[in-house]
Amino acid sequence: MDYKEGDRIRVEKGGAAYEGVVMPSVTGHIVLKMVSGYNVGIEPDGAQITFLEPKKEIQKPEKQVKVTKNKGLKNVVFISTGGTIASKIDYRSGAVSSQCSADDIVRTIPELDDIANIRGRVVANILSENMTPQIWTELARAVYEEIDNGADGIVIAHGTDTMMYSAAALAFMLETPVPVVFVGSQRSADRPSSDNVMNAICATKVAVSDIAEVCTVMHESSSDDRCGIHYATRVRKMHTSRRDAFQSINSRPIGFVDYATGQITTESEYTARGETELALRDKIEPECAIVKFTPGARPEILGHYIDAGYKGIVIEGTGLGHVSTDWVPEIKRATQANIPIVIASQCLHGRVCDRVYDTGTDMLKAGAIEAEDMLPEVALVKLMCVLGQTSDLSEVQKLMQEKWANDISDCSLE
């Protein structure tokens, strides 16, 4: 039977039946996008195929929906950078791709109109693995501009894979008198289990709240009950696909948003709306890297980054923040070349302390800087921001170990 990509067909084989939209295939199998949102591949030999309907052409709206301003609501700018929350199926490739603008997202979630006066703005339209420090700078400048022009809150739609990097970057680059909320979704809008609507609604609730922090808002559990509000410098994606993948590390969440009622409850201190003057530090040094130490890893690995011209390096050490003894001379060589070496822990939970064992004390004598209880990726982003301000090693150490944006705890959680 003749059929083409985008057509809806029914395939029967081995006593099972599958219905769905024909997707591209590179293996020769029949690939269907089923109503559940999942794909299935079927060997065509011996399969009985029934044609159901031809490909549906996507109809663009005849006119853009105009949002009527409600004087009783706050003004929120919805900035899109792409990611799954701004994605849908691309039938040319069979994959999910970023194809929706901020206005598209707002148009498909009419509940947002009851929360705030929404306006969309596009800074990028990429999947988050393509995010760069340069785009962080563009994003920070866009947020600064919108707040300076009177926005009462900002929601940033972002892919989940690198959201914690971008959120941390804006937390270090911005002083904000209003909420700046990162939001994404683990599952695209074409899937029945998509989390995009709930996450966007909860994020907008936070954007009109009193919580003037750069933060992320994502599903708190696998159910559609509430979203967690996390400090931008304390959150990490801890699962590849679960909707509750985002968790606060070394900190309690700021609070939670109840999806049914919209009520916000808080558990941690936060900067209140209007307490901080708007400011922007947009200079950044992108030539920094994370190096993960593993047992038996040769010190030449670190030496490669030193010789390649990197301006700063974060080492993910073991336990309290250790590397093997033969890495210590390379750490010393780096610091003597004015390249800061920051030590974070692969453990994620807990605090770096290189004063317990002799290898750690040797690392400190060589000039290594402890990252306290910062996550490794947060330490990397902070190092980029610090090096955008100064290259003096003593000043770099001072700034790296100062609490900027809730990135370091006064004491570690047990």
C-alpha positions as a Python dict, from the first residue, in 0.01 Angstrom:
ca = {
    (1, 'M'): (0, 0, 0),
    (2, 'D'): (120, 350, -84),
    (3, 'Y'): (148, 594, 202),
    (4, 'K'): (377, 882, 287),
    (5, 'E'): (516, 1060, 590),
    (6, 'G'): (243, 1235, 784),
    (7, 'D'): (-35, 998, 673),
    (8, 'R'): (-231, 814, 942),
    (9, 'I'): (-230, 436, 900),
    (10, 'R'): (-312, 117, 1089),
    (11, 'V'): (-56, -164, 1099),
    (12, 'E'): (-148, -517, 1209),
    (13, 'K'): (118, -780, 1272),
    (14, 'G'): (157, -1077, 1504),
    (15, 'G'): (-185, -1032, 1657),
    (16, 'A'): (-114, -669, 1755),
    (17, 'A'): (-248, -352, 1592),
    (18, 'Y'): (-92, -6, 1589),
    (19, 'E'): (-240, 321, 1469),
    (20, 'G'): (-51, 641, 1419),
    (21, 'V'): (112, 897, 1196),
    (22, 'V'): (388, 777, 966),
    (23, 'M'): (727, 913, 1068),
    (24, 'P'): (1057, 912, 876),
    (25, 'S'): (1256, 589, 900),
    (26, 'V'): (1623, 528, 835),
    (27, 'T'): (1610, 152, 909),
    (28, 'G'): (1338, 37, 670),
    (29, 'H'): (1091, -20, 956),
    (30, 'I'): (747, 139, 960),
    (31, 'V'): (769, 410, 1229),
    (32, 'L'): (445, 546, 1374),
    (33, 'K'): (382, 833, 1614),
    (34, 'M'): (97, 693, 1825),
    (35, 'V'): (-170, 894, 2004),
    (36, 'S'): (20, 836, 2331),
    (37, 'G'): (300, 1050, 2191),
    (38, 'Y'): (542, 755, 2174),
    (39, 'N'): (692, 608, 1857),
    (40, 'V'): (680, 242, 1755),
    (41, 'G'): (886, 69, 1486),
    (42, 'I'): (739, -230, 1300),
    (43, 'E'): (912, -470, 1060),
    (44, 'P'): (712, -434, 735),
    (45, 'D'): (740, -800, 622),
    (46, 'G'): (406, -974, 684),
    (47, 'A'): (241, -657, 814),
    (48, 'Q'): (-114, -567, 704),
    (49, 'I'): (-147, -192, 646),
    (50, 'T'): (-473, 2, 634),
    (51, 'F'): (-475, 362, 514),
    (52, 'L'): (-680, 583, 748),
    (53, 'E'): (-633, 946, 643),
    (54, 'P'): (-387, 1166, 455),
    (55, 'K'): (-138, 1400, 612),
    (56, 'K'): (-299, 1701, 776),
    (57, 'E'): (-156, 2030, 672),
    (58, 'I'): (-89, 2259, 968),
    (59, 'Q'): (-323, 2555, 954),
    (60, 'K'): (-176, 2881, 1072),
    (61, 'P'): (-416, 3110, 1253),
    (62, 'E'): (-568, 3371, 1021),
    (63, 'K'): (-478, 3644, 1262),
    (64, 'Q'): (-266, 3668, 1570),
    (65, 'V'): (-452, 3660, 1898),
    (66, 'K'): (-424, 3998, 2064),
    (67, 'V'): (-411, 4002, 2440),
    (68, 'T'): (-624, 4272, 2596),
    (69, 'K'): (-442, 4449, 2875),
    (70, 'N'): (-604, 4419, 3213),
    (71, 'K'): (-510, 4714, 3431),
    (72, 'G'): (-550, 4500, 3741),
    (73, 'L'): (-280, 4252, 3637),
    (74, 'K'): (98, 4277, 3636),
    (75, 'N'): (292, 4292, 3308),
    (76, 'V'): (505, 3983, 3239),
    (77, 'V'): (741, 3934, 2944),
    (78, 'F'): (766, 3575, 2824),
    (79, 'I'): (1112, 3533, 2667),
    (80, 'S'): (1171, 3229, 2451),
    (81, 'T'): (1509, 3064, 2394),
    (82, 'G'): (1369, 2737, 2258),
    (83, 'G'): (1382, 2393, 2417),
    (84, 'T'): (1116, 2126, 2461),
    (85, 'I'): (864, 2374, 2602),
    (86, 'A'): (883, 2555, 2265),
    (87, 'S'): (900, 2237, 2057),
    (88, 'K'): (683, 2014, 1848),
    (89, 'I'): (731, 1720, 1616),
    (90, 'D'): (912, 1797, 1291),
    (91, 'Y'): (776, 1545, 1045),
    (92, 'R'): (1069, 1601, 811),
    (93, 'S'): (1304, 1438, 1062),
    (94, 'G'): (1072, 1260, 1305),
    (95, 'A'): (1242, 1441, 1592),
    (96, 'V'): (1138, 1711, 1833),
    (97, 'S'): (1266, 2055, 1733),
    (98, 'S'): (1224, 2410, 1854),
    (99, 'Q'): (959, 2565, 1633),
    (100, 'C'): (743, 2779, 1863),
    (101, 'S'): (791, 3141, 1959),
    (102, 'A'): (699, 3295, 2293),
    (103, 'D'): (374, 3420, 2136),
    (104, 'D'): (295, 3064, 2020),
    (105, 'I'): (334, 2935, 2374),
    (106, 'V'): (115, 3209, 2519),
    (107, 'R'): (-151, 3155, 2252),
    (108, 'T'): (-181, 2785, 2336),
    (109, 'I'): (-214, 2845, 2713),
    (110, 'P'): (-508, 3088, 2750),
    (111, 'E'): (-500, 3051, 3131),
    (112, 'L'): (-197, 3280, 3132),
    (113, 'D'): (-422, 3572, 3037),
    (114, 'D'): (-594, 3544, 3376),
    (115, 'I'): (-261, 3570, 3561),
    (116, 'A'): (-82, 3857, 3388),
    (117, 'N'): (-66, 4081, 3086),
    (118, 'I'): (169, 3874, 2870),
    (119, 'R'): (400, 3990, 2594),
    (120, 'G'): (637, 3761, 2407),
    (121, 'R'): (997, 3814, 2299),
    (122, 'V'): (1236, 3576, 2123),
    (123, 'V'): (1606, 3581, 2211),
    (124, 'A'): (1690, 3243, 2055),
    (125, 'N'): (1510, 2940, 1916),
    (126, 'I'): (1742, 2651, 1989),
    (127, 'L'): (1756, 2326, 2178),
    (128, 'S'): (1951, 2392, 2494),
    (129, 'E'): (2254, 2180, 2402),
    (130, 'N'): (2325, 2461, 2154),
    (131, 'M'): (2324, 2728, 2425),
    (132, 'T'): (2644, 2936, 2458),
    (133, 'P'): (2786, 3194, 2700),
    (134, 'Q'): (2734, 3454, 2428),
    (135, 'I'): (2360, 3383, 2432),
    (136, 'W'): (2362, 3406, 2814),
    (137, 'T'): (2490, 3760, 2771),
    (138, 'E'): (2224, 3843, 2511),
    (139, 'L'): (1959, 3695, 2738),
    (140, 'A'): (2079, 3892, 3043),
    (141, 'R'): (2076, 4213, 2841),
    (142, 'A'): (1724, 4140, 2713),
    (143, 'V'): (1598, 4076, 3067),
    (144, 'Y'): (1766, 4394, 3194),
    (145, 'E'): (1607, 4594, 2912),
    (146, 'E'): (1257, 4457, 2977),
    (147, 'I'): (1276, 4524, 3352),
    (148, 'D'): (1418, 4871, 3287),
    (149, 'N'): (1121, 4934, 3058),
    (150, 'G'): (873, 4844, 3330),
    (151, 'A'): (816, 4467, 3322),
    (152, 'D'): (681, 4339, 3654),
    (153, 'G'): (820, 3991, 3596),
    (154, 'I'): (1007, 3779, 3344),
    (155, 'V'): (946, 3417, 3238),
    (156, 'I'): (1221, 3253, 3032),
    (157, 'A'): (1129, 2941, 2833),
    (158, 'H'): (1443, 2727, 2811),
    (159, 'G'): (1546, 2372, 2732),
    (160, 'T'): (1595, 2160, 3041),
    (161, 'D'): (1932, 2001, 2956),
    (162, 'T'): (2135, 2317, 3021),
    (163, 'M'): (1879, 2529, 3205),
    (164, 'M'): (2083, 2524, 3527),
    (165, 'Y'): (2381, 2678, 3348),
    (166, 'S'): (2177, 2962, 3198),
    (167, 'A'): (1983, 3025, 3518),
    (168, 'A'): (2306, 3043, 3720),
    (169, 'A'): (2458, 3278, 3462),
    (170, 'L'): (2169, 3524, 3492),
    (171, 'A'): (2174, 3497, 3871),
    (172, 'F'): (2538, 3610, 3867),
    (173, 'M'): (2493, 3870, 3592),
    (174, 'L'): (2176, 4040, 3717),
    (175, 'E'): (2057, 4223, 4024),
    (176, 'T'): (1680, 4218, 3985),
    (177, 'P'): (1394, 4395, 4167),
    (178, 'V'): (1137, 4158, 4009),
    (179, 'P'): (1106, 3780, 3962),
    (180, 'V'): (1305, 3625, 3676),
    (181, 'V'): (1174, 3272, 3629),
    (182, 'F'): (1323, 2996, 3411),
    (183, 'V'): (1078, 2731, 3298),
    (184, 'G'): (1091, 2432, 3066),
    (185, 'S'): (926, 2100, 3005),
    (186, 'Q'): (1055, 1746, 2996),
    (187, 'R'): (800, 1633, 2739),
    (188, 'S'): (688, 1815, 2426),
    (189, 'A'): (336, 1950, 2378),
    (190, 'D'): (234, 1670, 2138),
    (191, 'R'): (256, 1412, 2418),
    (192, 'P'): (-42, 1360, 2652),
    (193, 'S'): (198, 1352, 2949),
    (194, 'S'): (348, 1689, 2858),
    (195, 'D'): (430, 1913, 3152),
    (196, 'N'): (452, 2236, 2951),
    (197, 'V'): (114, 2386, 3045),
    (198, 'M'): (138, 2328, 3419),
    (199, 'N'): (499, 2445, 3435),
    (200, 'A'): (424, 2762, 3236),
    (201, 'I'): (122, 2850, 3451),
    (202, 'C'): (313, 2795, 3775),
    (203, 'A'): (610, 2994, 3645),
    (204, 'T'): (384, 3286, 3558),
    (205, 'K'): (235, 3271, 3907),
    (206, 'V'): (585, 3312, 4047),
    (207, 'A'): (659, 3594, 3799),
    (208, 'V'): (379, 3804, 3951),
    (209, 'S'): (470, 3709, 4308),
    (210, 'D'): (690, 3885, 4563),
    (211, 'I'): (986, 3650, 4499),
    (212, 'A'): (1242, 3878, 4329),
    (213, 'E'): (1496, 3605, 4258),
    (214, 'V'): (1637, 3444, 3948),
    (215, 'C'): (1485, 3099, 3991),
    (216, 'T'): (1355, 2794, 3810),
    (217, 'V'): (1003, 2651, 3831),
    (218, 'M'): (943, 2289, 3733),
    (219, 'H'): (730, 1988, 3834),
    (220, 'E'): (794, 1892, 4196),
    (221, 'S'): (655, 1539, 4168),
    (222, 'S'): (549, 1297, 3898),
    (223, 'S'): (188, 1406, 3954),
    (224, 'D'): (24, 1725, 3835),
    (225, 'D'): (-3, 1866, 4186),
    (226, 'R'): (263, 2131, 4240),
    (227, 'C'): (581, 2286, 4105),
    (228, 'G'): (899, 2355, 4294),
    (229, 'I'): (1061, 2700, 4302),
    (230, 'H'): (1439, 2663, 4307),
    (231, 'Y'): (1726, 2910, 4346),
    (232, 'A'): (1896, 2939, 4007),
    (233, 'T'): (2233, 2849, 4160),
    (234, 'R'): (2107, 2551, 4358),
    (235, 'V'): (1907, 2349, 4110),
    (236, 'R'): (2011, 2049, 3901),
    (237, 'K'): (1846, 1822, 3649),
    (238, 'M'): (1869, 1482, 3818),
    (239, 'H'): (1686, 1257, 3570),
    (240, 'T'): (1690, 1233, 3193),
    (241, 'S'): (1314, 1223, 3136),
    (242, 'R'): (1104, 1232, 3454),
    (243, 'R'): (885, 1537, 3494),
    (244, 'D'): (1017, 1589, 3848),
    (245, 'A'): (1380, 1584, 3733),
    (246, 'F'): (1475, 1921, 3883),
    (247, 'Q'): (1583, 1922, 4246),
    (248, 'S'): (1747, 2168, 4481),
    (249, 'I'): (2095, 2056, 4592),
    (250, 'N'): (2255, 2167, 4920),
    (251, 'S'): (1951, 2387, 4982),
    (252, 'R'): (1581, 2370, 5041),
    (253, 'P'): (1366, 2499, 4754),
    (254, 'I'): (1246, 2858, 4782),
    (255, 'G'): (895, 2715, 4788),
    (256, 'F'): (617, 2553, 4590),
    (257, 'V'): (325, 2651, 4365),
    (258, 'D'): (2, 2455, 4409),
    (259, 'Y'): (-129, 2396, 4057),
    (260, 'A'): (-496, 2366, 4151),
    (261, 'T'): (-515, 2683, 4361),
    (262, 'G'): (-218, 2884, 4238),
    (263, 'Q'): (-114, 2940, 4600),
    (264, 'I'): (257, 2986, 4668),
    (265, 'T'): (413, 2858, 4992),
    (266, 'T'): (774, 2942, 5078),
    (267, 'E'): (1033, 2746, 5274),
    (268, 'S'): (1349, 2954, 5230),
    (269, 'E'): (1445, 3318, 5249),
    (270, 'Y'): (1422, 3525, 4933),
    (271, 'T'): (1470, 3882, 4817),
    (272, 'A'): (1135, 4058, 4806),
    (273, 'R'): (1005, 4253, 4509),
    (274, 'G'): (1150, 4604, 4495),
    (275, 'E'): (1427, 4545, 4752),
    (276, 'T'): (1711, 4538, 4495),
    (277, 'E'): (1819, 4801, 4245),
    (278, 'L'): (1835, 4678, 3885),
    (279, 'A'): (2196, 4617, 3775),
    (280, 'L'): (2377, 4422, 3503),
    (281, 'R'): (2726, 4268, 3499),
    (282, 'D'): (2745, 4138, 3145),
    (283, 'K'): (3119, 4081, 3102),
    (284, 'I'): (3204, 3713, 3094),
    (285, 'E'): (3508, 3497, 3014),
    (286, 'P'): (3384, 3199, 2810),
    (287, 'E'): (3720, 3022, 2787),
    (288, 'C'): (3674, 2814, 3099),
    (289, 'A'): (3626, 2439, 3135),
    (290, 'I'): (3527, 2158, 3371),
    (291, 'V'): (3769, 1865, 3401),
    (292, 'K'): (3649, 1549, 3576),
    (293, 'F'): (3914, 1361, 3771),
    (294, 'T'): (3892, 981, 3759),
    (295, 'P'): (4115, 713, 3915),
    (296, 'G'): (4430, 674, 3708),
    (297, 'A'): (4365, 985, 3498),
    (298, 'R'): (4694, 1125, 3372),
    (299, 'P'): (4792, 1479, 3475),
    (300, 'E'): (4849, 1557, 3107),
    (301, 'I'): (4470, 1584, 3078),
    (302, 'L'): (4478, 1893, 3297),
    (303, 'G'): (4793, 2005, 3118),
    (304, 'H'): (4608, 2000, 2786),
    (305, 'Y'): (4360, 2261, 2909),
    (306, 'I'): (4642, 2475, 3050),
    (307, 'D'): (4836, 2465, 2723),
    (308, 'A'): (4522, 2516, 2511),
    (309, 'G'): (4480, 2866, 2650),
    (310, 'Y'): (4185, 2821, 2886),
    (311, 'K'): (4157, 3111, 3128),
    (312, 'G'): (4003, 2917, 3418),
    (313, 'I'): (3941, 2552, 3507),
    (314, 'V'): (3702, 2377, 3745),
    (315, 'I'): (3811, 2031, 3853),
    (316, 'E'): (3547, 1786, 3969),
    (317, 'G'): (3740, 1609, 4240),
    (318, 'T'): (3647, 1303, 4440),
    (319, 'G'): (3492, 1317, 4787),
    (320, 'L'): (3597, 1630, 4974),
    (321, 'G'): (3757, 1761, 4655),
    (322, 'H'): (4060, 1547, 4574),
    (323, 'V'): (4277, 1455, 4278),
    (324, 'S'): (4576, 1221, 4275),
    (325, 'T'): (4912, 1347, 4397),
    (326, 'D'): (5060, 1357, 4047),
    (327, 'W'): (4802, 1621, 3944),
    (328, 'V'): (4933, 1869, 4203),
    (329, 'P'): (5230, 1994, 3994),
    (330, 'E'): (4992, 2072, 3706),
    (331, 'I'): (4768, 2268, 3943),
    (332, 'K'): (5073, 2466, 4054),
    (333, 'R'): (5180, 2522, 3692),
    (334, 'A'): (4834, 2659, 3613),
    (335, 'T'): (4818, 2900, 3904),
    (336, 'Q'): (5172, 3021, 3831),
    (337, 'A'): (5046, 3099, 3480),
    (338, 'N'): (4761, 3300, 3636),
    (339, 'I'): (4500, 3034, 3551),
    (340, 'P'): (4267, 2981, 3849),
    (341, 'I'): (4193, 2619, 3942),
    (342, 'V'): (3864, 2574, 4130),
    (343, 'I'): (3791, 2245, 4305),
    (344, 'A'): (3433, 2116, 4321),
    (345, 'S'): (3311, 1773, 4429),
    (346, 'Q'): (3162, 1494, 4220),
    (347, 'C'): (2947, 1410, 4523),
    (348, 'L'): (2722, 1714, 4456),
    (349, 'H'): (2590, 1707, 4812),
    (350, 'G'): (2819, 1846, 5082),
    (351, 'R'): (3110, 2085, 5100),
    (352, 'V'): (3460, 2078, 4955),
    (353, 'C'): (3727, 2068, 5225),
    (354, 'D'): (4087, 2011, 5121),
    (355, 'R'): (4224, 2057, 5472),
    (356, 'V'): (4160, 1702, 5594),
    (357, 'Y'): (4403, 1487, 5393),
    (358, 'D'): (4759, 1565, 5284),
    (359, 'T'): (4675, 1558, 4911),
    (360, 'G'): (4416, 1828, 4972),
    (361, 'T'): (4657, 2048, 5164),
    (362, 'D'): (4911, 2007, 4883),
    (363, 'M'): (4643, 2120, 4635),
    (364, 'L'): (4575, 2431, 4842),
    (365, 'K'): (4948, 2508, 4866),
    (366, 'A'): (4959, 2481, 4485),
    (367, 'G'): (4693, 2753, 4466),
    (368, 'A'): (4367, 2559, 4422),
    (369, 'I'): (4045, 2738, 4521),
    (370, 'E'): (3776, 2546, 4708),
    (371, 'A'): (3427, 2580, 4558),
    (372, 'E'): (3262, 2543, 4900),
    (373, 'D'): (2927, 2366, 4839),
    (374, 'M'): (2865, 2498, 4488),
    (375, 'L'): (2758, 2254, 4219),
    (376, 'P'): (3038, 2201, 3963),
    (377, 'E'): (2845, 2366, 3678),
    (378, 'V'): (2758, 2662, 3901),
    (379, 'A'): (3125, 2698, 3994),
    (380, 'L'): (3209, 2700, 3622),
    (381, 'V'): (2957, 2972, 3539),
    (382, 'K'): (3061, 3179, 3840),
    (383, 'L'): (3427, 3149, 3738),
    (384, 'M'): (3336, 3280, 3391),
    (385, 'C'): (3156, 3576, 3548),
    (386, 'V'): (3436, 3647, 3798),
    (387, 'L'): (3700, 3639, 3525),
    (388, 'G'): (3486, 3887, 3332),
    (389, 'Q'): (3559, 4131, 3615),
    (390, 'T'): (3916, 4053, 3719),
    (391, 'S'): (4211, 3829, 3633),
    (392, 'D'): (4393, 3887, 3961),
    (393, 'L'): (4419, 3545, 4128),
    (394, 'S'): (4377, 3669, 4485),
    (395, 'E'): (4070, 3868, 4383),
    (396, 'V'): (3935, 3569, 4189),
    (397, 'Q'): (3969, 3352, 4501),
    (398, 'K'): (3796, 3613, 4714),
    (399, 'L'): (3503, 3651, 4473),
    (400, 'M'): (3468, 3277, 4412),
    (401, 'Q'): (3431, 3214, 4784),
    (402, 'E'): (3189, 3501, 4843),
    (403, 'K'): (2815, 3431, 4844),
    (404, 'W'): (2670, 3605, 4537),
    (405, 'A'): (2330, 3465, 4454),
    (406, 'N'): (2258, 3201, 4718),
    (407, 'D'): (2529, 2991, 4556),
    (408, 'I'): (2712, 2914, 4882),
    (409, 'S'): (2560, 2802, 5211),
    (410, 'D'): (2661, 2953, 5543),
    (411, 'C'): (2668, 2595, 5669),
    (412, 'S'): (2617, 2264, 5489),
    (413, 'L'): (2292, 2069, 5512),
    (414, 'E'): (2321, 1728, 5676),
}
